[in-house]
Amino acid sequence: MSDPLSWPPDEAVIQAIHDRYQREIVEGLNLCPFARRSREQGRVHRPVFAATNAHDPTPLEVAQQLGELVHTNRDAEIVLLTFPIPPGHAWHRPPAFERFLTALRAEWSKLPPPREFYMVSFHPRLEVPPDRSLTADSLVSVLRRSPDPVIQCVDAELLDRVRKQAQQTGRERMLRELEQQDPALAALFARSISADPELSGDIARQNFAAHGRGEAHAALERAIAALLLERDRVYGVSED
């Protein structure tokens, strides 16, 4: 168990371990199609809200600080609200942190935000339910094992741009295949309105194909487990 007087860790330590997660896991394993570009362009921000056993950041406080951040940084595309928590904290249980996310969404909706964000939670203790097999959808729980609880806020306009790019890429690929099989059908398809695929579903399927089976999946699990152990070491904490 950590010394309560040493909590929270220095912010530089927190940022460093999350930088490793970003570069080694998210970018290194190509889990997100726009993460590297956004970071390299300086459009990723990671404000830290360290919780203690005496005080937690409130949903209103976090919503207000998010609003200030995106007002100051108008080109922000991804904001990673990061919540280091000490041993024994209630947010060690993913459902408890998910309830905080629900409350944050409600507070954010009351503010006059400059633009819309999609918010999802990441958590070190996410896991595939024991009664579910590993699928493209359930693998998401593994991929979202971040060093600390995190709420990822992605600019809606960015997602719309990526979705349109994916839509166009998929449409062009299908046209090439149809032209090889049936030029008349390809011409008909070219004049049709294509359906809008769900970007998150496309990403999930690609990640499952790359990391959902065999040694590739085992390597993913090892990489995440090693990073979580390193988090405990540099934070100076241990779990009972």
PDB file of N, CA and C in Angstrom, residues 23-119:
ATOM      1  N   ARG A  23       2.088   6.059 -26.995  1.00  0.00           N
ATOM      2  CA  ARG A  23       3.032   5.740 -28.063  1.00  0.00           C
ATOM      3  C   ARG A  23       3.191   4.228 -28.263  1.00  0.00           C
ATOM      4  N   GLU A  24       3.295   3.473 -27.159  1.00  0.00           N
ATOM      5  CA  GLU A  24       3.589   2.047 -27.273  1.00  0.00           C
ATOM      6  C   GLU A  24       2.345   1.206 -27.566  1.00  0.00           C
ATOM      7  N   ILE A  25       1.221   1.580 -26.970  1.00  0.00           N
ATOM      8  CA  ILE A  25       0.011   0.774 -27.132  1.00  0.00           C
ATOM      9  C   ILE A  25      -0.892   1.353 -28.220  1.00  0.00           C
ATOM     10  N   VAL A  26      -1.381   2.569 -28.012  1.00  0.00           N
ATOM     11  CA  VAL A  26      -2.364   3.140 -28.939  1.00  0.00           C
ATOM     12  C   VAL A  26      -1.759   3.348 -30.327  1.00  0.00           C
ATOM     13  N   GLU A  27      -0.597   4.012 -30.373  1.00  0.00           N
ATOM     14  CA  GLU A  27       0.022   4.272 -31.670  1.00  0.00           C
ATOM     15  C   GLU A  27       0.857   3.089 -32.145  1.00  0.00           C
ATOM     16  N   GLY A  28       1.636   2.497 -31.231  1.00  0.00           N
ATOM     17  CA  GLY A  28       2.528   1.408 -31.627  1.00  0.00           C
ATOM     18  C   GLY A  28       1.791   0.226 -32.204  1.00  0.00           C
ATOM     19  N   LEU A  29       0.586  -0.045 -31.691  1.00  0.00           N
ATOM     20  CA  LEU A  29      -0.212  -1.161 -32.199  1.00  0.00           C
ATOM     21  C   LEU A  29      -1.290  -0.703 -33.179  1.00  0.00           C
ATOM     22  N   ASN A  30      -1.256   0.594 -33.512  1.00  0.00           N
ATOM     23  CA  ASN A  30      -2.173   1.159 -34.513  1.00  0.00           C
ATOM     24  C   ASN A  30      -3.639   0.933 -34.141  1.00  0.00           C
ATOM     25  N   LEU A  31      -3.966   1.226 -32.881  1.00  0.00           N
ATOM     26  CA  LEU A  31      -5.329   1.001 -32.407  1.00  0.00           C
ATOM     27  C   LEU A  31      -6.283   2.121 -32.799  1.00  0.00           C
ATOM     28  N   CYS A  32      -5.746   3.292 -33.088  1.00  0.00           N
ATOM     29  CA  CYS A  32      -6.589   4.442 -33.419  1.00  0.00           C
ATOM     30  C   CYS A  32      -6.032   5.094 -34.682  1.00  0.00           C
ATOM     31  N   PRO A  33      -6.861   5.327 -35.704  1.00  0.00           N
ATOM     32  CA  PRO A  33      -6.335   5.798 -36.991  1.00  0.00           C
ATOM     33  C   PRO A  33      -5.879   7.249 -37.006  1.00  0.00           C
ATOM     34  N   PHE A  34      -6.220   8.038 -36.005  1.00  0.00           N
ATOM     35  CA  PHE A  34      -5.848   9.454 -36.044  1.00  0.00           C
ATOM     36  C   PHE A  34      -5.051   9.905 -34.828  1.00  0.00           C
ATOM     37  N   ALA A  35      -4.699   8.989 -33.911  1.00  0.00           N
ATOM     38  CA  ALA A  35      -4.024   9.380 -32.669  1.00  0.00           C
ATOM     39  C   ALA A  35      -2.654   9.995 -32.933  1.00  0.00           C
ATOM     40  N   ARG A  36      -1.843   9.350 -33.771  1.00  0.00           N
ATOM     41  CA  ARG A  36      -0.489   9.848 -34.012  1.00  0.00           C
ATOM     42  C   ARG A  36      -0.514  11.225 -34.676  1.00  0.00           C
ATOM     43  N   ARG A  37      -1.341  11.374 -35.705  1.00  0.00           N
ATOM     44  CA  ARG A  37      -1.394  12.655 -36.408  1.00  0.00           C
ATOM     45  C   ARG A  37      -1.813  13.777 -35.468  1.00  0.00           C
ATOM     46  N   SER A  38      -2.840  13.531 -34.650  1.00  0.00           N
ATOM     47  CA  SER A  38      -3.300  14.573 -33.726  1.00  0.00           C
ATOM     48  C   SER A  38      -2.204  14.942 -32.731  1.00  0.00           C
ATOM     49  N   ARG A  39      -1.489  13.924 -32.208  1.00  0.00           N
ATOM     50  CA  ARG A  39      -0.424  14.220 -31.241  1.00  0.00           C
ATOM     51  C   ARG A  39       0.707  14.992 -31.892  1.00  0.00           C
ATOM     52  N   GLU A  40       1.157  14.554 -33.066  1.00  0.00           N
ATOM     53  CA  GLU A  40       2.276  15.211 -33.716  1.00  0.00           C
ATOM     54  C   GLU A  40       1.945  16.647 -34.107  1.00  0.00           C
ATOM     55  N   GLN A  41       0.674  16.945 -34.316  1.00  0.00           N
ATOM     56  CA  GLN A  41       0.267  18.301 -34.640  1.00  0.00           C
ATOM     57  C   GLN A  41      -0.057  19.132 -33.395  1.00  0.00           C
ATOM     58  N   GLY A  42       0.186  18.557 -32.209  1.00  0.00           N
ATOM     59  CA  GLY A  42      -0.040  19.294 -30.973  1.00  0.00           C
ATOM     60  C   GLY A  42      -1.498  19.489 -30.625  1.00  0.00           C
ATOM     61  N   ARG A  43      -2.357  18.590 -31.076  1.00  0.00           N
ATOM     62  CA  ARG A  43      -3.793  18.746 -30.865  1.00  0.00           C
ATOM     63  C   ARG A  43      -4.360  17.752 -29.859  1.00  0.00           C
ATOM     64  N   VAL A  44      -3.452  17.112 -29.097  1.00  0.00           N
ATOM     65  CA  VAL A  44      -3.862  16.214 -28.018  1.00  0.00           C
ATOM     66  C   VAL A  44      -3.483  16.871 -26.698  1.00  0.00           C
ATOM     67  N   HIS A  45      -4.432  16.906 -25.765  1.00  0.00           N
ATOM     68  CA  HIS A  45      -4.201  17.525 -24.456  1.00  0.00           C
ATOM     69  C   HIS A  45      -4.589  16.528 -23.367  1.00  0.00           C
ATOM     70  N   ARG A  46      -3.792  16.514 -22.283  1.00  0.00           N
ATOM     71  CA  ARG A  46      -4.043  15.554 -21.214  1.00  0.00           C
ATOM     72  C   ARG A  46      -4.052  16.283 -19.856  1.00  0.00           C
ATOM     73  N   PRO A  47      -5.160  16.899 -19.490  1.00  0.00           N
ATOM     74  CA  PRO A  47      -5.241  17.498 -18.151  1.00  0.00           C
ATOM     75  C   PRO A  47      -5.407  16.413 -17.094  1.00  0.00           C
ATOM     76  N   VAL A  48      -4.772  16.602 -15.950  1.00  0.00           N
ATOM     77  CA  VAL A  48      -4.764  15.600 -14.886  1.00  0.00           C
ATOM     78  C   VAL A  48      -5.644  16.073 -13.738  1.00  0.00           C
ATOM     79  N   PHE A  49      -6.499  15.170 -13.259  1.00  0.00           N
ATOM     80  CA  PHE A  49      -7.377  15.430 -12.122  1.00  0.00           C
ATOM     81  C   PHE A  49      -7.131  14.325 -11.095  1.00  0.00           C
ATOM     82  N   ALA A  50      -6.144  14.516 -10.247  1.00  0.00           N
ATOM     83  CA  ALA A  50      -5.800  13.475  -9.281  1.00  0.00           C
ATOM     84  C   ALA A  50      -6.845  13.415  -8.175  1.00  0.00           C
ATOM     85  N   ALA A  51      -7.414  12.232  -7.992  1.00  0.00           N
ATOM     86  CA  ALA A  51      -8.366  12.022  -6.910  1.00  0.00           C
ATOM     87  C   ALA A  51      -7.616  11.592  -5.653  1.00  0.00           C
ATOM     88  N   THR A  52      -8.198  11.850  -4.521  1.00  0.00           N
ATOM     89  CA  THR A  52      -7.652  11.366  -3.253  1.00  0.00           C
ATOM     90  C   THR A  52      -8.798  10.701  -2.497  1.00  0.00           C
ATOM     91  N   ASN A  53      -8.452  10.063  -1.393  1.00  0.00           N
ATOM     92  CA  ASN A  53      -9.518   9.462  -0.587  1.00  0.00           C
ATOM     93  C   ASN A  53     -10.297  10.512   0.184  1.00  0.00           C
ATOM     94  N   ALA A  54      -9.809  11.768   0.158  1.00  0.00           N
ATOM     95  CA  ALA A  54     -10.508  12.854   0.853  1.00  0.00           C
ATOM     96  C   ALA A  54     -11.300  13.738  -0.100  1.00  0.00           C
ATOM     97  N   HIS A  55     -10.883  13.794  -1.369  1.00  0.00           N
ATOM     98  CA  HIS A  55     -11.551  14.693  -2.313  1.00  0.00           C
ATOM     99  C   HIS A  55     -11.465  14.130  -3.722  1.00  0.00           C
ATOM    100  N   ASP A  56     -12.584  14.180  -4.435  1.00  0.00           N
ATOM    101  CA  ASP A  56     -12.636  13.804  -5.840  1.00  0.00           C
ATOM    102  C   ASP A  56     -12.986  15.034  -6.667  1.00  0.00           C
ATOM    103  N   PRO A  57     -12.444  15.149  -7.859  1.00  0.00           N
ATOM    104  CA  PRO A  57     -12.922  16.208  -8.753  1.00  0.00           C
ATOM    105  C   PRO A  57     -14.391  15.969  -9.077  1.00  0.00           C
ATOM    106  N   THR A  58     -15.173  17.008  -9.099  1.00  0.00           N
ATOM    107  CA  THR A  58     -16.601  16.859  -9.377  1.00  0.00           C
ATOM    108  C   THR A  58     -16.847  16.939 -10.882  1.00  0.00           C
ATOM    109  N   PRO A  59     -17.959  16.379 -11.351  1.00  0.00           N
ATOM    110  CA  PRO A  59     -18.272  16.485 -12.778  1.00  0.00           C
ATOM    111  C   PRO A  59     -18.343  17.934 -13.248  1.00  0.00           C
ATOM    112  N   LEU A  60     -18.881  18.831 -12.415  1.00  0.00           N
ATOM    113  CA  LEU A  60     -18.961  20.235 -12.808  1.00  0.00           C
ATOM    114  C   LEU A  60     -17.578  20.844 -12.937  1.00  0.00           C
ATOM    115  N   GLU A  61     -16.685  20.570 -11.983  1.00  0.00           N
ATOM    116  CA  GLU A  61     -15.319  21.098 -12.061  1.00  0.00           C
ATOM    117  C   GLU A  61     -14.619  20.633 -13.333  1.00  0.00           C
ATOM    118  N   VAL A  62     -14.758  19.368 -13.640  1.00  0.00           N
ATOM    119  CA  VAL A  62     -14.095  18.822 -14.820  1.00  0.00           C
ATOM    120  C   VAL A  62     -14.688  19.420 -16.093  1.00  0.00           C
ATOM    121  N   ALA A  63     -16.015  19.541 -16.154  1.00  0.00           N
ATOM    122  CA  ALA A  63     -16.657  20.123 -17.336  1.00  0.00           C
ATOM    123  C   ALA A  63     -16.203  21.560 -17.544  1.00  0.00           C
ATOM    124  N   GLN A  64     -16.109  22.321 -16.470  1.00  0.00           N
ATOM    125  CA  GLN A  64     -15.686  23.714 -16.594  1.00  0.00           C
ATOM    126  C   GLN A  64     -14.240  23.812 -17.075  1.00  0.00           C
ATOM    127  N   GLN A  65     -13.363  22.968 -16.539  1.00  0.00           N
ATOM    128  CA  GLN A  65     -11.962  23.007 -16.973  1.00  0.00           C
ATOM    129  C   GLN A  65     -11.810  22.539 -18.411  1.00  0.00           C
ATOM    130  N   LEU A  66     -12.619  21.561 -18.812  1.00  0.00           N
ATOM    131  CA  LEU A  66     -12.601  21.132 -20.210  1.00  0.00           C
ATOM    132  C   LEU A  66     -13.020  22.285 -21.110  1.00  0.00           C
ATOM    133  N   GLY A  67     -14.060  23.011 -20.697  1.00  0.00           N
ATOM    134  CA  GLY A  67     -14.511  24.157 -21.479  1.00  0.00           C
ATOM    135  C   GLY A  67     -13.436  25.222 -21.614  1.00  0.00           C
ATOM    136  N   GLU A  68     -12.740  25.503 -20.520  1.00  0.00           N
ATOM    137  CA  GLU A  68     -11.655  26.487 -20.566  1.00  0.00           C
ATOM    138  C   GLU A  68     -10.523  26.020 -21.470  1.00  0.00           C
ATOM    139  N   LEU A  69     -10.208  24.726 -21.404  1.00  0.00           N
ATOM    140  CA  LEU A  69      -9.106  24.197 -22.206  1.00  0.00           C
ATOM    141  C   LEU A  69      -9.401  24.321 -23.700  1.00  0.00           C
ATOM    142  N   VAL A  70     -10.588  23.919 -24.118  1.00  0.00           N
ATOM    143  CA  VAL A  70     -10.872  23.940 -25.555  1.00  0.00           C
ATOM    144  C   VAL A  70     -11.151  25.351 -26.047  1.00  0.00           C
ATOM    145  N   HIS A  71     -11.514  26.262 -25.123  1.00  0.00           N
ATOM    146  CA  HIS A  71     -11.654  27.664 -25.519  1.00  0.00           C
ATOM    147  C   HIS A  71     -10.273  28.265 -25.791  1.00  0.00           C
ATOM    148  N   THR A  72      -9.300  27.909 -24.948  1.00  0.00           N
ATOM    149  CA  THR A  72      -7.932  28.409 -25.115  1.00  0.00           C
ATOM    150  C   THR A  72      -7.226  27.726 -26.279  1.00  0.00           C
ATOM    151  N   ASN A  73      -7.486  26.419 -26.443  1.00  0.00           N
ATOM    152  CA  ASN A  73      -6.843  25.627 -27.505  1.00  0.00           C
ATOM    153  C   ASN A  73      -7.910  25.220 -28.513  1.00  0.00           C
ATOM    154  N   ARG A  74      -8.220  26.120 -29.412  1.00  0.00           N
ATOM    155  CA  ARG A  74      -9.351  25.896 -30.310  1.00  0.00           C
ATOM    156  C   ARG A  74      -9.100  24.789 -31.325  1.00  0.00           C
ATOM    157  N   ASP A  75      -7.829  24.418 -31.505  1.00  0.00           N
ATOM    158  CA  ASP A  75      -7.535  23.329 -32.444  1.00  0.00           C
ATOM    159  C   ASP A  75      -7.431  21.983 -31.744  1.00  0.00           C
ATOM    160  N   ALA A  76      -7.798  21.920 -30.459  1.00  0.00           N
ATOM    161  CA  ALA A  76      -7.744  20.641 -29.736  1.00  0.00           C
ATOM    162  C   ALA A  76      -8.679  19.638 -30.393  1.00  0.00           C
ATOM    163  N   GLU A  77      -8.151  18.450 -30.690  1.00  0.00           N
ATOM    164  CA  GLU A  77      -8.955  17.396 -31.306  1.00  0.00           C
ATOM    165  C   GLU A  77      -9.251  16.264 -30.330  1.00  0.00           C
ATOM    166  N   ILE A  78      -8.281  15.959 -29.467  1.00  0.00           N
ATOM    167  CA  ILE A  78      -8.443  14.880 -28.490  1.00  0.00           C
ATOM    168  C   ILE A  78      -8.036  15.414 -27.123  1.00  0.00           C
ATOM    169  N   VAL A  79      -8.930  15.292 -26.154  1.00  0.00           N
ATOM    170  CA  VAL A  79      -8.624  15.681 -24.772  1.00  0.00           C
ATOM    171  C   VAL A  79      -8.764  14.431 -23.915  1.00  0.00           C
ATOM    172  N   LEU A  80      -7.691  14.087 -23.218  1.00  0.00           N
ATOM    173  CA  LEU A  80      -7.655  12.882 -22.394  1.00  0.00           C
ATOM    174  C   LEU A  80      -7.722  13.304 -20.928  1.00  0.00           C
ATOM    175  N   LEU A  81      -8.918  13.329 -20.378  1.00  0.00           N
ATOM    176  CA  LEU A  81      -9.110  13.690 -18.978  1.00  0.00           C
ATOM    177  C   LEU A  81      -8.618  12.522 -18.130  1.00  0.00           C
ATOM    178  N   THR A  82      -7.561  12.735 -17.362  1.00  0.00           N
ATOM    179  CA  THR A  82      -6.844  11.643 -16.712  1.00  0.00           C
ATOM    180  C   THR A  82      -6.999  11.739 -15.205  1.00  0.00           C
ATOM    181  N   PHE A  83      -7.396  10.625 -14.578  1.00  0.00           N
ATOM    182  CA  PHE A  83      -7.769  10.607 -13.169  1.00  0.00           C
ATOM    183  C   PHE A  83      -6.950   9.589 -12.384  1.00  0.00           C
ATOM    184  N   PRO A  84      -5.730   9.932 -11.966  1.00  0.00           N
ATOM    185  CA  PRO A  84      -4.981   9.022 -11.089  1.00  0.00           C
ATOM    186  C   PRO A  84      -5.735   8.839  -9.771  1.00  0.00           C
ATOM    187  N   ILE A  85      -5.795   7.587  -9.306  1.00  0.00           N
ATOM    188  CA  ILE A  85      -6.546   7.296  -8.080  1.00  0.00           C
ATOM    189  C   ILE A  85      -5.692   6.467  -7.134  1.00  0.00           C
ATOM    190  N   PRO A  86      -5.776   6.731  -5.836  1.00  0.00           N
ATOM    191  CA  PRO A  86      -4.979   5.975  -4.876  1.00  0.00           C
ATOM    192  C   PRO A  86      -5.585   4.597  -4.629  1.00  0.00           C
ATOM    193  N   PRO A  87      -4.827   3.681  -4.042  1.00  0.00           N
ATOM    194  CA  PRO A  87      -5.384   2.357  -3.699  1.00  0.00           C
ATOM    195  C   PRO A  87      -6.621   2.501  -2.818  1.00  0.00           C
ATOM    196  N   GLY A  88      -7.609   1.654  -3.082  1.00  0.00           N
ATOM    197  CA  GLY A  88      -8.823   1.653  -2.285  1.00  0.00           C
ATOM    198  C   GLY A  88      -9.877   2.646  -2.724  1.00  0.00           C
ATOM    199  N   HIS A  89      -9.579   3.453  -3.706  1.00  0.00           N
ATOM    200  CA  HIS A  89     -10.545   4.457  -4.161  1.00  0.00           C
ATOM    201  C   HIS A  89     -11.716   3.788  -4.870  1.00  0.00           C
ATOM    202  N   ALA A  90     -12.897   4.397  -4.773  1.00  0.00           N
ATOM    203  CA  ALA A  90     -14.103   3.814  -5.374  1.00  0.00           C
ATOM    204  C   ALA A  90     -13.976   3.655  -6.882  1.00  0.00           C
ATOM    205  N   TRP A  91     -13.206   4.534  -7.527  1.00  0.00           N
ATOM    206  CA  TRP A  91     -13.107   4.474  -8.984  1.00  0.00           C
ATOM    207  C   TRP A  91     -12.232   3.332  -9.461  1.00  0.00           C
ATOM    208  N   HIS A  92     -11.684   2.532  -8.558  1.00  0.00           N
ATOM    209  CA  HIS A  92     -11.018   1.309  -8.996  1.00  0.00           C
ATOM    210  C   HIS A  92     -12.022   0.330  -9.604  1.00  0.00           C
ATOM    211  N   ARG A  93     -13.295   0.529  -9.347  1.00  0.00           N
ATOM    212  CA  ARG A  93     -14.343  -0.294  -9.954  1.00  0.00           C
ATOM    213  C   ARG A  93     -14.835   0.411 -11.215  1.00  0.00           C
ATOM    214  N   PRO A  94     -14.666  -0.189 -12.380  1.00  0.00           N
ATOM    215  CA  PRO A  94     -15.061   0.476 -13.625  1.00  0.00           C
ATOM    216  C   PRO A  94     -16.501   0.999 -13.632  1.00  0.00           C
ATOM    217  N   PRO A  95     -17.499   0.274 -13.087  1.00  0.00           N
ATOM    218  CA  PRO A  95     -18.855   0.838 -13.117  1.00  0.00           C
ATOM    219  C   PRO A  95     -18.971   2.163 -12.359  1.00  0.00           C
ATOM    220  N   ALA A  96     -18.210   2.311 -11.273  1.00  0.00           N
ATOM    221  CA  ALA A  96     -18.253   3.569 -10.521  1.00  0.00           C
ATOM    222  C   ALA A  96     -17.695   4.711 -11.363  1.00  0.00           C
ATOM    223  N   PHE A  97     -16.618   4.454 -12.084  1.00  0.00           N
ATOM    224  CA  PHE A  97     -16.054   5.502 -12.936  1.00  0.00           C
ATOM    225  C   PHE A  97     -16.976   5.790 -14.115  1.00  0.00           C
ATOM    226  N   GLU A  98     -17.653   4.779 -14.607  1.00  0.00           N
ATOM    227  CA  GLU A  98     -18.598   4.987 -15.707  1.00  0.00           C
ATOM    228  C   GLU A  98     -19.745   5.894 -15.263  1.00  0.00           C
ATOM    229  N   ARG A  99     -20.162   5.778 -14.009  1.00  0.00           N
ATOM    230  CA  ARG A  99     -21.204   6.678 -13.493  1.00  0.00           C
ATOM    231  C   ARG A  99     -20.704   8.122 -13.461  1.00  0.00           C
ATOM    232  N   PHE A 100     -19.412   8.295 -13.145  1.00  0.00           N
ATOM    233  CA  PHE A 100     -18.848   9.648 -13.183  1.00  0.00           C
ATOM    234  C   PHE A 100     -18.889  10.195 -14.602  1.00  0.00           C
ATOM    235  N   LEU A 101     -18.569   9.362 -15.598  1.00  0.00           N
ATOM    236  CA  LEU A 101     -18.635   9.793 -16.986  1.00  0.00           C
ATOM    237  C   LEU A 101     -20.051  10.238 -17.349  1.00  0.00           C
ATOM    238  N   THR A 102     -21.046   9.486 -16.920  1.00  0.00           N
ATOM    239  CA  THR A 102     -22.437   9.858 -17.200  1.00  0.00           C
ATOM    240  C   THR A 102     -22.759  11.227 -16.607  1.00  0.00           C
ATOM    241  N   ALA A 103     -22.301  11.456 -15.378  1.00  0.00           N
ATOM    242  CA  ALA A 103     -22.539  12.750 -14.732  1.00  0.00           C
ATOM    243  C   ALA A 103     -21.789  13.867 -15.455  1.00  0.00           C
ATOM    244  N   LEU A 104     -20.571  13.575 -15.933  1.00  0.00           N
ATOM    245  CA  LEU A 104     -19.803  14.593 -16.661  1.00  0.00           C
ATOM    246  C   LEU A 104     -20.504  14.971 -17.964  1.00  0.00           C
ATOM    247  N   ARG A 105     -21.014  13.985 -18.676  1.00  0.00           N
ATOM    248  CA  ARG A 105     -21.737  14.294 -19.917  1.00  0.00           C
ATOM    249  C   ARG A 105     -22.916  15.224 -19.633  1.00  0.00           C
ATOM    250  N   ALA A 106     -23.615  14.964 -18.521  1.00  0.00           N
ATOM    251  CA  ALA A 106     -24.764  15.797 -18.171  1.00  0.00           C
ATOM    252  C   ALA A 106     -24.333  17.236 -17.881  1.00  0.00           C
ATOM    253  N   GLU A 107     -23.224  17.405 -17.143  1.00  0.00           N
ATOM    254  CA  GLU A 107     -22.743  18.753 -16.832  1.00  0.00           C
ATOM    255  C   GLU A 107     -22.241  19.456 -18.094  1.00  0.00           C
ATOM    256  N   TRP A 108     -21.549  18.705 -18.954  1.00  0.00           N
ATOM    257  CA  TRP A 108     -21.042  19.301 -20.191  1.00  0.00           C
ATOM    258  C   TRP A 108     -22.177  19.794 -21.070  1.00  0.00           C
ATOM    259  N   SER A 109     -23.283  19.059 -21.081  1.00  0.00           N
ATOM    260  CA  SER A 109     -24.424  19.443 -21.920  1.00  0.00           C
ATOM    261  C   SER A 109     -25.081  20.735 -21.443  1.00  0.00           C
ATOM    262  N   LYS A 110     -24.863  21.099 -20.163  1.00  0.00           N
ATOM    263  CA  LYS A 110     -25.447  22.333 -19.627  1.00  0.00           C
ATOM    264  C   LYS A 110     -24.623  23.564 -19.967  1.00  0.00           C
ATOM    265  N   LEU A 111     -23.351  23.357 -20.313  1.00  0.00           N
ATOM    266  CA  LEU A 111     -22.476  24.477 -20.640  1.00  0.00           C
ATOM    267  C   LEU A 111     -22.630  24.838 -22.107  1.00  0.00           C
ATOM    268  N   PRO A 112     -22.207  26.041 -22.471  1.00  0.00           N
ATOM    269  CA  PRO A 112     -22.220  26.392 -23.903  1.00  0.00           C
ATOM    270  C   PRO A 112     -20.896  25.997 -24.546  1.00  0.00           C
ATOM    271  N   PRO A 113     -20.679  24.686 -24.802  1.00  0.00           N
ATOM    272  CA  PRO A 113     -19.371  24.258 -25.323  1.00  0.00           C
ATOM    273  C   PRO A 113     -19.148  24.801 -26.725  1.00  0.00           C
ATOM    274  N   PRO A 114     -17.883  25.068 -27.091  1.00  0.00           N
ATOM    275  CA  PRO A 114     -17.588  25.577 -28.433  1.00  0.00           C
ATOM    276  C   PRO A 114     -17.852  24.557 -29.523  1.00  0.00           C
ATOM    277  N   ARG A 115     -17.852  23.271 -29.161  1.00  0.00           N
ATOM    278  CA  ARG A 115     -18.144  22.226 -30.145  1.00  0.00           C
ATOM    279  C   ARG A 115     -18.455  20.921 -29.409  1.00  0.00           C
ATOM    280  N   GLU A 116     -18.933  19.964 -30.169  1.00  0.00           N
ATOM    281  CA  GLU A 116     -19.351  18.695 -29.567  1.00  0.00           C
ATOM    282  C   GLU A 116     -18.166  17.755 -29.414  1.00  0.00           C
ATOM    283  N   PHE A 117     -18.155  17.015 -28.297  1.00  0.00           N
ATOM    284  CA  PHE A 117     -17.161  15.977 -28.075  1.00  0.00           C
ATOM    285  C   PHE A 117     -17.863  14.648 -27.827  1.00  0.00           C
ATOM    286  N   TYR A 118     -17.270  13.578 -28.366  1.00  0.00           N
ATOM    287  CA  TYR A 118     -17.689  12.234 -28.013  1.00  0.00           C
ATOM    288  C   TYR A 118     -16.812  11.776 -26.856  1.00  0.00           C
ATOM    289  N   MET A 119     -17.434  11.289 -25.782  1.00  0.00           N
ATOM    290  CA  MET A 119     -16.711  10.916 -24.576  1.00  0.00           C
ATOM    291  C   MET A 119     -16.861   9.427 -24.307  1.00  0.00           C
TER     292      MET A 119
END
